[in-house]
Structure formats: structure tokens, C-alpha cells
Amino acid sequence: MREILLAVFSVVSSLLIVFSLVSLGWFLVWKFFLSRFRFVRELLGGMGESSSVTDLKNGRSRIKKIRRE
């Protein structure tokens, strides 16, 4: 009986570790790479009425209106 419980615990803990690593990887990829692409944001429904765009030369941010069709 103890071996069965240990096996179940091992499988469940392994799945939790794998799931948490995949989730962390997805979050990091989204935060640092995918969120910069308008197409991906539109696919996931993460765009509002306006989005702020950073002007890299001056370090200022301006509001850019997005046209909905």
C-alpha cells in the first residue's frame, strides 16, 4: 500500500512541477517577447481601445488610437 501511495505522489508531484515550469516559461515568453506583437495580442484579445507606444528616441510615451473595423 505504501508503494502505491509513493508512486501516486511521485506522478502528481512530477505533473505539478512540469505544469508550473511550462506556465512560468509561457509567462516569461509573453512578457518579454510575444506581447510586443499586435497580431498575437489581437489573437488573445488583449488589446483595448488605445495602447501606449513608447517613443524610444525621446523616452516619452504617447497614446496611439487603434482603428476598429
PDB file of N, CA, C and O in Angstrom:
ATOM      1  N   MET A   1       0.815  -1.193   0.000  1.00  0.00           N
ATOM      2  CA  MET A   1       0.000   0.000   0.000  1.00  0.00           C
ATOM      3  C   MET A   1       0.864   1.265   0.000  1.00  0.00           C
ATOM      4  O   MET A   1       0.544   2.230  -0.674  1.00  0.00           O
ATOM      5  N   ARG A   2       1.949   1.220   0.754  1.00  0.00           N
ATOM      6  CA  ARG A   2       2.824   2.383   0.842  1.00  0.00           C
ATOM      7  C   ARG A   2       3.489   2.672  -0.502  1.00  0.00           C
ATOM      8  O   ARG A   2       3.663   3.827  -0.880  1.00  0.00           O
ATOM      9  N   GLU A   3       3.843   1.642  -1.253  1.00  0.00           N
ATOM     10  CA  GLU A   3       4.477   1.825  -2.553  1.00  0.00           C
ATOM     11  C   GLU A   3       3.518   2.486  -3.545  1.00  0.00           C
ATOM     12  O   GLU A   3       3.924   3.314  -4.365  1.00  0.00           O
ATOM     13  N   ILE A   4       2.246   2.127  -3.454  1.00  0.00           N
ATOM     14  CA  ILE A   4       1.246   2.716  -4.356  1.00  0.00           C
ATOM     15  C   ILE A   4       1.085   4.207  -4.053  1.00  0.00           C
ATOM     16  O   ILE A   4       1.045   5.038  -4.966  1.00  0.00           O
ATOM     17  N   LEU A   5       1.001   4.548  -2.767  1.00  0.00           N
ATOM     18  CA  LEU A   5       0.876   5.954  -2.394  1.00  0.00           C
ATOM     19  C   LEU A   5       2.107   6.747  -2.817  1.00  0.00           C
ATOM     20  O   LEU A   5       1.994   7.889  -3.276  1.00  0.00           O
ATOM     21  N   LEU A   6       3.277   6.157  -2.664  1.00  0.00           N
ATOM     22  CA  LEU A   6       4.502   6.828  -3.083  1.00  0.00           C
ATOM     23  C   LEU A   6       4.537   7.021  -4.596  1.00  0.00           C
ATOM     24  O   LEU A   6       4.954   8.080  -5.085  1.00  0.00           O
ATOM     25  N   ALA A   7       4.071   6.048  -5.344  1.00  0.00           N
ATOM     26  CA  ALA A   7       4.020   6.158  -6.803  1.00  0.00           C
ATOM     27  C   ALA A   7       3.029   7.243  -7.230  1.00  0.00           C
ATOM     28  O   ALA A   7       3.324   8.050  -8.127  1.00  0.00           O
ATOM     29  N   VAL A   8       1.869   7.286  -6.605  1.00  0.00           N
ATOM     30  CA  VAL A   8       0.870   8.312  -6.927  1.00  0.00           C
ATOM     31  C   VAL A   8       1.412   9.694  -6.587  1.00  0.00           C
ATOM     32  O   VAL A   8       1.282  10.647  -7.372  1.00  0.00           O
ATOM     33  N   PHE A   9       2.027   9.811  -5.435  1.00  0.00           N
ATOM     34  CA  PHE A   9       2.621  11.092  -5.039  1.00  0.00           C
ATOM     35  C   PHE A   9       3.703  11.524  -6.021  1.00  0.00           C
ATOM     36  O   PHE A   9       3.800  12.700  -6.373  1.00  0.00           O
ATOM     37  N   SER A  10       4.512  10.605  -6.477  1.00  0.00           N
ATOM     38  CA  SER A  10       5.574  10.919  -7.435  1.00  0.00           C
ATOM     39  C   SER A  10       5.004  11.417  -8.756  1.00  0.00           C
ATOM     40  O   SER A  10       5.488  12.401  -9.323  1.00  0.00           O
ATOM     41  N   VAL A  11       3.962  10.751  -9.237  1.00  0.00           N
ATOM     42  CA  VAL A  11       3.356  11.153 -10.511  1.00  0.00           C
ATOM     43  C   VAL A  11       2.703  12.526 -10.381  1.00  0.00           C
ATOM     44  O   VAL A  11       2.886  13.401 -11.229  1.00  0.00           O
ATOM     45  N   VAL A  12       1.955  12.745  -9.308  1.00  0.00           N
ATOM     46  CA  VAL A  12       1.273  14.026  -9.122  1.00  0.00           C
ATOM     47  C   VAL A  12       2.280  15.161  -8.944  1.00  0.00           C
ATOM     48  O   VAL A  12       2.138  16.226  -9.551  1.00  0.00           O
ATOM     49  N   SER A  13       3.285  14.942  -8.153  1.00  0.00           N
ATOM     50  CA  SER A  13       4.278  15.999  -7.952  1.00  0.00           C
ATOM     51  C   SER A  13       5.058  16.274  -9.238  1.00  0.00           C
ATOM     52  O   SER A  13       5.374  17.439  -9.533  1.00  0.00           O
ATOM     53  N   SER A  14       5.360  15.252 -10.017  1.00  0.00           N
ATOM     54  CA  SER A  14       6.049  15.457 -11.294  1.00  0.00           C
ATOM     55  C   SER A  14       5.187  16.272 -12.254  1.00  0.00           C
ATOM     56  O   SER A  14       5.682  17.187 -12.922  1.00  0.00           O
ATOM     57  N   LEU A  15       3.900  15.970 -12.315  1.00  0.00           N
ATOM     58  CA  LEU A  15       2.999  16.732 -13.180  1.00  0.00           C
ATOM     59  C   LEU A  15       2.879  18.182 -12.733  1.00  0.00           C
ATOM     60  O   LEU A  15       2.841  19.091 -13.562  1.00  0.00           O
ATOM     61  N   LEU A  16       2.826  18.417 -11.435  1.00  0.00           N
ATOM     62  CA  LEU A  16       2.761  19.784 -10.926  1.00  0.00           C
ATOM     63  C   LEU A  16       4.028  20.572 -11.257  1.00  0.00           C
ATOM     64  O   LEU A  16       3.957  21.751 -11.624  1.00  0.00           O
ATOM     65  N   ILE A  17       5.170  19.937 -11.140  1.00  0.00           N
ATOM     66  CA  ILE A  17       6.429  20.604 -11.468  1.00  0.00           C
ATOM     67  C   ILE A  17       6.492  20.938 -12.952  1.00  0.00           C
ATOM     68  O   ILE A  17       6.854  22.059 -13.341  1.00  0.00           O
ATOM     69  N   VAL A  18       6.112  19.992 -13.801  1.00  0.00           N
ATOM     70  CA  VAL A  18       6.127  20.229 -15.246  1.00  0.00           C
ATOM     71  C   VAL A  18       5.148  21.342 -15.608  1.00  0.00           C
ATOM     72  O   VAL A  18       5.471  22.252 -16.382  1.00  0.00           O
ATOM     73  N   PHE A  19       3.941  21.308 -15.053  1.00  0.00           N
ATOM     74  CA  PHE A  19       2.941  22.326 -15.343  1.00  0.00           C
ATOM     75  C   PHE A  19       3.409  23.712 -14.892  1.00  0.00           C
ATOM     76  O   PHE A  19       3.239  24.698 -15.604  1.00  0.00           O
ATOM     77  N   SER A  20       4.015  23.784 -13.721  1.00  0.00           N
ATOM     78  CA  SER A  20       4.484  25.086 -13.232  1.00  0.00           C
ATOM     79  C   SER A  20       5.638  25.609 -14.082  1.00  0.00           C
ATOM     80  O   SER A  20       5.715  26.813 -14.350  1.00  0.00           O
ATOM     81  N   LEU A  21       6.539  24.746 -14.541  1.00  0.00           N
ATOM     82  CA  LEU A  21       7.635  25.192 -15.401  1.00  0.00           C
ATOM     83  C   LEU A  21       7.139  25.662 -16.758  1.00  0.00           C
ATOM     84  O   LEU A  21       7.611  26.670 -17.300  1.00  0.00           O
ATOM     85  N   VAL A  22       6.161  24.964 -17.323  1.00  0.00           N
ATOM     86  CA  VAL A  22       5.585  25.385 -18.602  1.00  0.00           C
ATOM     87  C   VAL A  22       4.868  26.718 -18.438  1.00  0.00           C
ATOM     88  O   VAL A  22       4.977  27.617 -19.283  1.00  0.00           O
ATOM     89  N   SER A  23       4.132  26.875 -17.349  1.00  0.00           N
ATOM     90  CA  SER A  23       3.429  28.144 -17.098  1.00  0.00           C
ATOM     91  C   SER A  23       4.409  29.290 -16.918  1.00  0.00           C
ATOM     92  O   SER A  23       4.210  30.383 -17.455  1.00  0.00           O
ATOM     93  N   LEU A  24       5.460  29.070 -16.173  1.00  0.00           N
ATOM     94  CA  LEU A  24       6.475  30.101 -15.979  1.00  0.00           C
ATOM     95  C   LEU A  24       7.143  30.454 -17.308  1.00  0.00           C
ATOM     96  O   LEU A  24       7.360  31.634 -17.606  1.00  0.00           O
ATOM     97  N   GLY A  25       7.450  29.457 -18.112  1.00  0.00           N
ATOM     98  CA  GLY A  25       8.052  29.704 -19.423  1.00  0.00           C
ATOM     99  C   GLY A  25       7.131  30.501 -20.323  1.00  0.00           C
ATOM    100  O   GLY A  25       7.565  31.439 -21.003  1.00  0.00           O
ATOM    101  N   TRP A  26       5.843  30.152 -20.345  1.00  0.00           N
ATOM    102  CA  TRP A  26       4.889  30.893 -21.162  1.00  0.00           C
ATOM    103  C   TRP A  26       4.776  32.340 -20.687  1.00  0.00           C
ATOM    104  O   TRP A  26       4.754  33.266 -21.489  1.00  0.00           O
ATOM    105  N   PHE A  27       4.721  32.550 -19.388  1.00  0.00           N
ATOM    106  CA  PHE A  27       4.634  33.907 -18.852  1.00  0.00           C
ATOM    107  C   PHE A  27       5.853  34.737 -19.254  1.00  0.00           C
ATOM    108  O   PHE A  27       5.724  35.888 -19.670  1.00  0.00           O
ATOM    109  N   LEU A  28       7.037  34.172 -19.130  1.00  0.00           N
ATOM    110  CA  LEU A  28       8.249  34.910 -19.473  1.00  0.00           C
ATOM    111  C   LEU A  28       8.321  35.212 -20.963  1.00  0.00           C
ATOM    112  O   LEU A  28       8.698  36.326 -21.360  1.00  0.00           O
ATOM    113  N   VAL A  29       7.951  34.251 -21.799  1.00  0.00           N
ATOM    114  CA  VAL A  29       7.950  34.487 -23.241  1.00  0.00           C
ATOM    115  C   VAL A  29       6.924  35.552 -23.598  1.00  0.00           C
ATOM    116  O   VAL A  29       7.170  36.417 -24.433  1.00  0.00           O
ATOM    117  N   TRP A  30       5.746  35.522 -22.958  1.00  0.00           N
ATOM    118  CA  TRP A  30       4.727  36.539 -23.217  1.00  0.00           C
ATOM    119  C   TRP A  30       5.219  37.921 -22.784  1.00  0.00           C
ATOM    120  O   TRP A  30       5.102  38.888 -23.517  1.00  0.00           O
ATOM    121  N   LYS A  31       5.770  37.983 -21.587  1.00  0.00           N
ATOM    122  CA  LYS A  31       6.171  39.271 -21.021  1.00  0.00           C
ATOM    123  C   LYS A  31       7.290  39.926 -21.824  1.00  0.00           C
ATOM    124  O   LYS A  31       7.268  41.131 -22.062  1.00  0.00           O
ATOM    125  N   PHE A  32       8.268  39.150 -22.251  1.00  0.00           N
ATOM    126  CA  PHE A  32       9.449  39.729 -22.872  1.00  0.00           C
ATOM    127  C   PHE A  32       9.441  39.696 -24.395  1.00  0.00           C
ATOM    128  O   PHE A  32      10.248  40.381 -25.019  1.00  0.00           O
ATOM    129  N   PHE A  33       8.543  38.929 -25.028  1.00  0.00           N
ATOM    130  CA  PHE A  33       8.622  38.802 -26.480  1.00  0.00           C
ATOM    131  C   PHE A  33       7.267  38.919 -27.173  1.00  0.00           C
ATOM    132  O   PHE A  33       7.055  39.802 -27.985  1.00  0.00           O
ATOM    133  N   LEU A  34       6.333  38.046 -26.840  1.00  0.00           N
ATOM    134  CA  LEU A  34       5.091  37.966 -27.600  1.00  0.00           C
ATOM    135  C   LEU A  34       4.173  39.166 -27.417  1.00  0.00           C
ATOM    136  O   LEU A  34       3.420  39.509 -28.326  1.00  0.00           O
ATOM    137  N   SER A  35       4.204  39.799 -26.263  1.00  0.00           N
ATOM    138  CA  SER A  35       3.294  40.922 -26.020  1.00  0.00           C
ATOM    139  C   SER A  35       3.624  42.132 -26.888  1.00  0.00           C
ATOM    140  O   SER A  35       2.828  43.055 -26.981  1.00  0.00           O
ATOM    141  N   ARG A  36       4.763  42.143 -27.534  1.00  0.00           N
ATOM    142  CA  ARG A  36       5.140  43.271 -28.395  1.00  0.00           C
ATOM    143  C   ARG A  36       4.503  43.198 -29.768  1.00  0.00           C
ATOM    144  O   ARG A  36       4.519  44.176 -30.502  1.00  0.00           O
ATOM    145  N   PHE A  37       3.939  42.061 -30.137  1.00  0.00           N
ATOM    146  CA  PHE A  37       3.366  41.888 -31.460  1.00  0.00           C
ATOM    147  C   PHE A  37       1.856  42.096 -31.411  1.00  0.00           C
ATOM    148  O   PHE A  37       1.146  41.419 -30.684  1.00  0.00           O
ATOM    149  N   ARG A  38       1.388  43.027 -32.204  1.00  0.00           N
ATOM    150  CA  ARG A  38      -0.029  43.369 -32.222  1.00  0.00           C
ATOM    151  C   ARG A  38      -0.875  42.164 -32.647  1.00  0.00           C
ATOM    152  O   ARG A  38      -1.956  41.933 -32.112  1.00  0.00           O
ATOM    153  N   PHE A  39      -0.392  41.384 -33.608  1.00  0.00           N
ATOM    154  CA  PHE A  39      -1.148  40.233 -34.097  1.00  0.00           C
ATOM    155  C   PHE A  39      -1.433  39.225 -32.977  1.00  0.00           C
ATOM    156  O   PHE A  39      -2.548  38.742 -32.828  1.00  0.00           O
ATOM    157  N   VAL A  40      -0.429  38.943 -32.174  1.00  0.00           N
ATOM    158  CA  VAL A  40      -0.605  37.982 -31.076  1.00  0.00           C
ATOM    159  C   VAL A  40      -1.546  38.540 -30.024  1.00  0.00           C
ATOM    160  O   VAL A  40      -2.411  37.836 -29.494  1.00  0.00           O
ATOM    161  N   ARG A  41      -1.430  39.845 -29.721  1.00  0.00           N
ATOM    162  CA  ARG A  41      -2.339  40.458 -28.752  1.00  0.00           C
ATOM    163  C   ARG A  41      -3.772  40.424 -29.240  1.00  0.00           C
ATOM    164  O   ARG A  41      -4.699  40.198 -28.467  1.00  0.00           O
ATOM    165  N   GLU A  42      -3.985  40.648 -30.546  1.00  0.00           N
ATOM    166  CA  GLU A  42      -5.336  40.587 -31.093  1.00  0.00           C
ATOM    167  C   GLU A  42      -5.884  39.172 -31.045  1.00  0.00           C
ATOM    168  O   GLU A  42      -7.068  38.966 -30.787  1.00  0.00           O
ATOM    169  N   LEU A  43      -5.039  38.184 -31.291  1.00  0.00           N
ATOM    170  CA  LEU A  43      -5.485  36.789 -31.214  1.00  0.00           C
ATOM    171  C   LEU A  43      -5.964  36.434 -29.813  1.00  0.00           C
ATOM    172  O   LEU A  43      -6.950  35.722 -29.639  1.00  0.00           O
ATOM    173  N   LEU A  44      -5.279  36.937 -28.805  1.00  0.00           N
ATOM    174  CA  LEU A  44      -5.622  36.613 -27.423  1.00  0.00           C
ATOM    175  C   LEU A  44      -6.595  37.603 -26.814  1.00  0.00           C
ATOM    176  O   LEU A  44      -6.972  37.464 -25.652  1.00  0.00           O
ATOM    177  N   GLY A  45      -7.001  38.622 -27.571  1.00  0.00           N
ATOM    178  CA  GLY A  45      -7.991  39.575 -27.095  1.00  0.00           C
ATOM    179  C   GLY A  45      -7.479  40.518 -26.036  1.00  0.00           C
ATOM    180  O   GLY A  45      -8.246  40.991 -25.214  1.00  0.00           O
ATOM    181  N   GLY A  46      -6.199  40.828 -26.045  1.00  0.00           N
ATOM    182  CA  GLY A  46      -5.629  41.660 -25.006  1.00  0.00           C
ATOM    183  C   GLY A  46      -5.487  43.116 -25.356  1.00  0.00           C
ATOM    184  O   GLY A  46      -4.812  43.852 -24.668  1.00  0.00           O
ATOM    185  N   MET A  47      -6.124  43.595 -26.432  1.00  0.00           N
ATOM    186  CA  MET A  47      -5.967  44.999 -26.803  1.00  0.00           C
ATOM    187  C   MET A  47      -7.205  45.787 -26.430  1.00  0.00           C
ATOM    188  O   MET A  47      -8.318  45.333 -26.599  1.00  0.00           O
ATOM    189  N   GLY A  48      -7.003  46.981 -25.916  1.00  0.00           N
ATOM    190  CA  GLY A  48      -8.113  47.855 -25.567  1.00  0.00           C
ATOM    191  C   GLY A  48      -8.367  48.857 -26.679  1.00  0.00           C
ATOM    192  O   GLY A  48      -7.957  48.676 -27.819  1.00  0.00           O
ATOM    193  N   GLU A  49      -9.019  49.952 -26.322  1.00  0.00           N
ATOM    194  CA  GLU A  49      -9.320  50.997 -27.287  1.00  0.00           C
ATOM    195  C   GLU A  49      -8.064  51.724 -27.741  1.00  0.00           C
ATOM    196  O   GLU A  49      -7.955  52.133 -28.863  1.00  0.00           O
ATOM    197  N   SER A  50      -7.137  51.918 -26.839  1.00  0.00           N
ATOM    198  CA  SER A  50      -5.887  52.580 -27.206  1.00  0.00           C
ATOM    199  C   SER A  50      -4.746  51.881 -26.481  1.00  0.00           C
ATOM    200  O   SER A  50      -4.921  51.302 -25.432  1.00  0.00           O
ATOM    201  N   SER A  51      -3.593  51.950 -27.095  1.00  0.00           N
ATOM    202  CA  SER A  51      -2.418  51.355 -26.465  1.00  0.00           C
ATOM    203  C   SER A  51      -1.324  52.397 -26.429  1.00  0.00           C
ATOM    204  O   SER A  51      -1.201  53.224 -27.320  1.00  0.00           O
ATOM    205  N   SER A  52      -0.527  52.369 -25.387  1.00  0.00           N
ATOM    206  CA  SER A  52       0.554  53.343 -25.297  1.00  0.00           C
ATOM    207  C   SER A  52       1.750  52.827 -26.070  1.00  0.00           C
ATOM    208  O   SER A  52       2.099  51.659 -26.003  1.00  0.00           O
ATOM    209  N   VAL A  53       2.352  53.711 -26.814  1.00  0.00           N
ATOM    210  CA  VAL A  53       3.515  53.375 -27.619  1.00  0.00           C
ATOM    211  C   VAL A  53       4.665  54.214 -27.113  1.00  0.00           C
ATOM    212  O   VAL A  53       4.535  55.429 -26.954  1.00  0.00           O
ATOM    213  N   THR A  54       5.791  53.593 -26.850  1.00  0.00           N
ATOM    214  CA  THR A  54       6.938  54.318 -26.321  1.00  0.00           C
ATOM    215  C   THR A  54       7.801  54.828 -27.462  1.00  0.00           C
ATOM    216  O   THR A  54       8.164  54.089 -28.368  1.00  0.00           O
ATOM    217  N   ASP A  55       8.091  56.106 -27.413  1.00  0.00           N
ATOM    218  CA  ASP A  55       8.997  56.721 -28.369  1.00  0.00           C
ATOM    219  C   ASP A  55      10.409  56.487 -27.849  1.00  0.00           C
ATOM    220  O   ASP A  55      10.835  57.089 -26.871  1.00  0.00           O
ATOM    221  N   LEU A  56      11.158  55.600 -28.500  1.00  0.00           N
ATOM    222  CA  LEU A  56      12.456  55.185 -27.975  1.00  0.00           C
ATOM    223  C   LEU A  56      13.504  56.292 -28.065  1.00  0.00           C
ATOM    224  O   LEU A  56      14.424  56.340 -27.258  1.00  0.00           O
ATOM    225  N   LYS A  57      13.392  57.191 -29.025  1.00  0.00           N
ATOM    226  CA  LYS A  57      14.401  58.242 -29.162  1.00  0.00           C
ATOM    227  C   LYS A  57      14.315  59.242 -28.017  1.00  0.00           C
ATOM    228  O   LYS A  57      15.318  59.677 -27.486  1.00  0.00           O
ATOM    229  N   ASN A  58      13.119  59.634 -27.649  1.00  0.00           N
ATOM    230  CA  ASN A  58      12.955  60.659 -26.632  1.00  0.00           C
ATOM    231  C   ASN A  58      12.594  60.097 -25.268  1.00  0.00           C
ATOM    232  O   ASN A  58      12.587  60.824 -24.293  1.00  0.00           O
ATOM    233  N   GLY A  59      12.235  58.827 -25.196  1.00  0.00           N
ATOM    234  CA  GLY A  59      11.861  58.221 -23.934  1.00  0.00           C
ATOM    235  C   GLY A  59      10.469  58.613 -23.467  1.00  0.00           C
ATOM    236  O   GLY A  59      10.119  58.401 -22.330  1.00  0.00           O
ATOM    237  N   ARG A  60       9.683  59.237 -24.330  1.00  0.00           N
ATOM    238  CA  ARG A  60       8.330  59.650 -23.980  1.00  0.00           C
ATOM    239  C   ARG A  60       7.343  58.585 -24.442  1.00  0.00           C
ATOM    240  O   ARG A  60       7.624  57.821 -25.350  1.00  0.00           O
ATOM    241  N   SER A  61       6.213  58.576 -23.812  1.00  0.00           N
ATOM    242  CA  SER A  61       5.163  57.677 -24.279  1.00  0.00           C
ATOM    243  C   SER A  61       4.013  58.515 -24.812  1.00  0.00           C
ATOM    244  O   SER A  61       3.701  59.569 -24.287  1.00  0.00           O
ATOM    245  N   ARG A  62       3.417  58.070 -25.873  1.00  0.00           N
ATOM    246  CA  ARG A  62       2.285  58.756 -26.463  1.00  0.00           C
ATOM    247  C   ARG A  62       1.167  57.742 -26.647  1.00  0.00           C
ATOM    248  O   ARG A  62       1.402  56.542 -26.660  1.00  0.00           O
ATOM    249  N   ILE A  63      -0.028  58.218 -26.793  1.00  0.00           N
ATOM    250  CA  ILE A  63      -1.181  57.344 -26.973  1.00  0.00           C
ATOM    251  C   ILE A  63      -1.498  57.256 -28.450  1.00  0.00           C
ATOM    252  O   ILE A  63      -1.633  58.268 -29.136  1.00  0.00           O
ATOM    253  N   LYS A  64      -1.615  56.047 -28.938  1.00  0.00           N
ATOM    254  CA  LYS A  64      -1.916  55.806 -30.342  1.00  0.00           C
ATOM    255  C   LYS A  64      -3.307  55.210 -30.429  1.00  0.00           C
ATOM    256  O   LYS A  64      -3.586  54.182 -29.809  1.00  0.00           O
ATOM    257  N   LYS A  65      -4.176  55.827 -31.194  1.00  0.00           N
ATOM    258  CA  LYS A  65      -5.544  55.319 -31.350  1.00  0.00           C
ATOM    259  C   LYS A  65      -5.533  54.153 -32.333  1.00  0.00           C
ATOM    260  O   LYS A  65      -4.872  54.193 -33.356  1.00  0.00           O
ATOM    261  N   ILE A  66      -6.290  53.146 -32.002  1.00  0.00           N
ATOM    262  CA  ILE A  66      -6.384  51.970 -32.853  1.00  0.00           C
ATOM    263  C   ILE A  66      -7.756  51.961 -33.504  1.00  0.00           C
ATOM    264  O   ILE A  66      -8.775  52.075 -32.833  1.00  0.00           O
ATOM    265  N   ARG A  67      -7.758  51.828 -34.792  1.00  0.00           N
ATOM    266  CA  ARG A  67      -8.993  51.860 -35.542  1.00  0.00           C
ATOM    267  C   ARG A  67      -9.631  50.471 -35.540  1.00  0.00           C
ATOM    268  O   ARG A  67      -8.998  49.487 -35.869  1.00  0.00           O
ATOM    269  N   ARG A  68     -10.880  50.396 -35.126  1.00  0.00           N
ATOM    270  CA  ARG A  68     -11.629  49.139 -35.132  1.00  0.00           C
ATOM    271  C   ARG A  68     -12.505  49.087 -36.367  1.00  0.00           C
ATOM    272  O   ARG A  68     -13.231  50.024 -36.659  1.00  0.00           O
ATOM    273  N   GLU A  69     -12.415  47.992 -37.089  1.00  0.00           N
ATOM    274  CA  GLU A  69     -13.226  47.858 -38.305  1.00  0.00           C
ATOM    275  C   GLU A  69     -14.156  46.684 -38.212  1.00  0.00           C
ATOM    276  O   GLU A  69     -13.992  45.768 -37.537  1.00  0.00           O
TER     277      GLU A  69
END
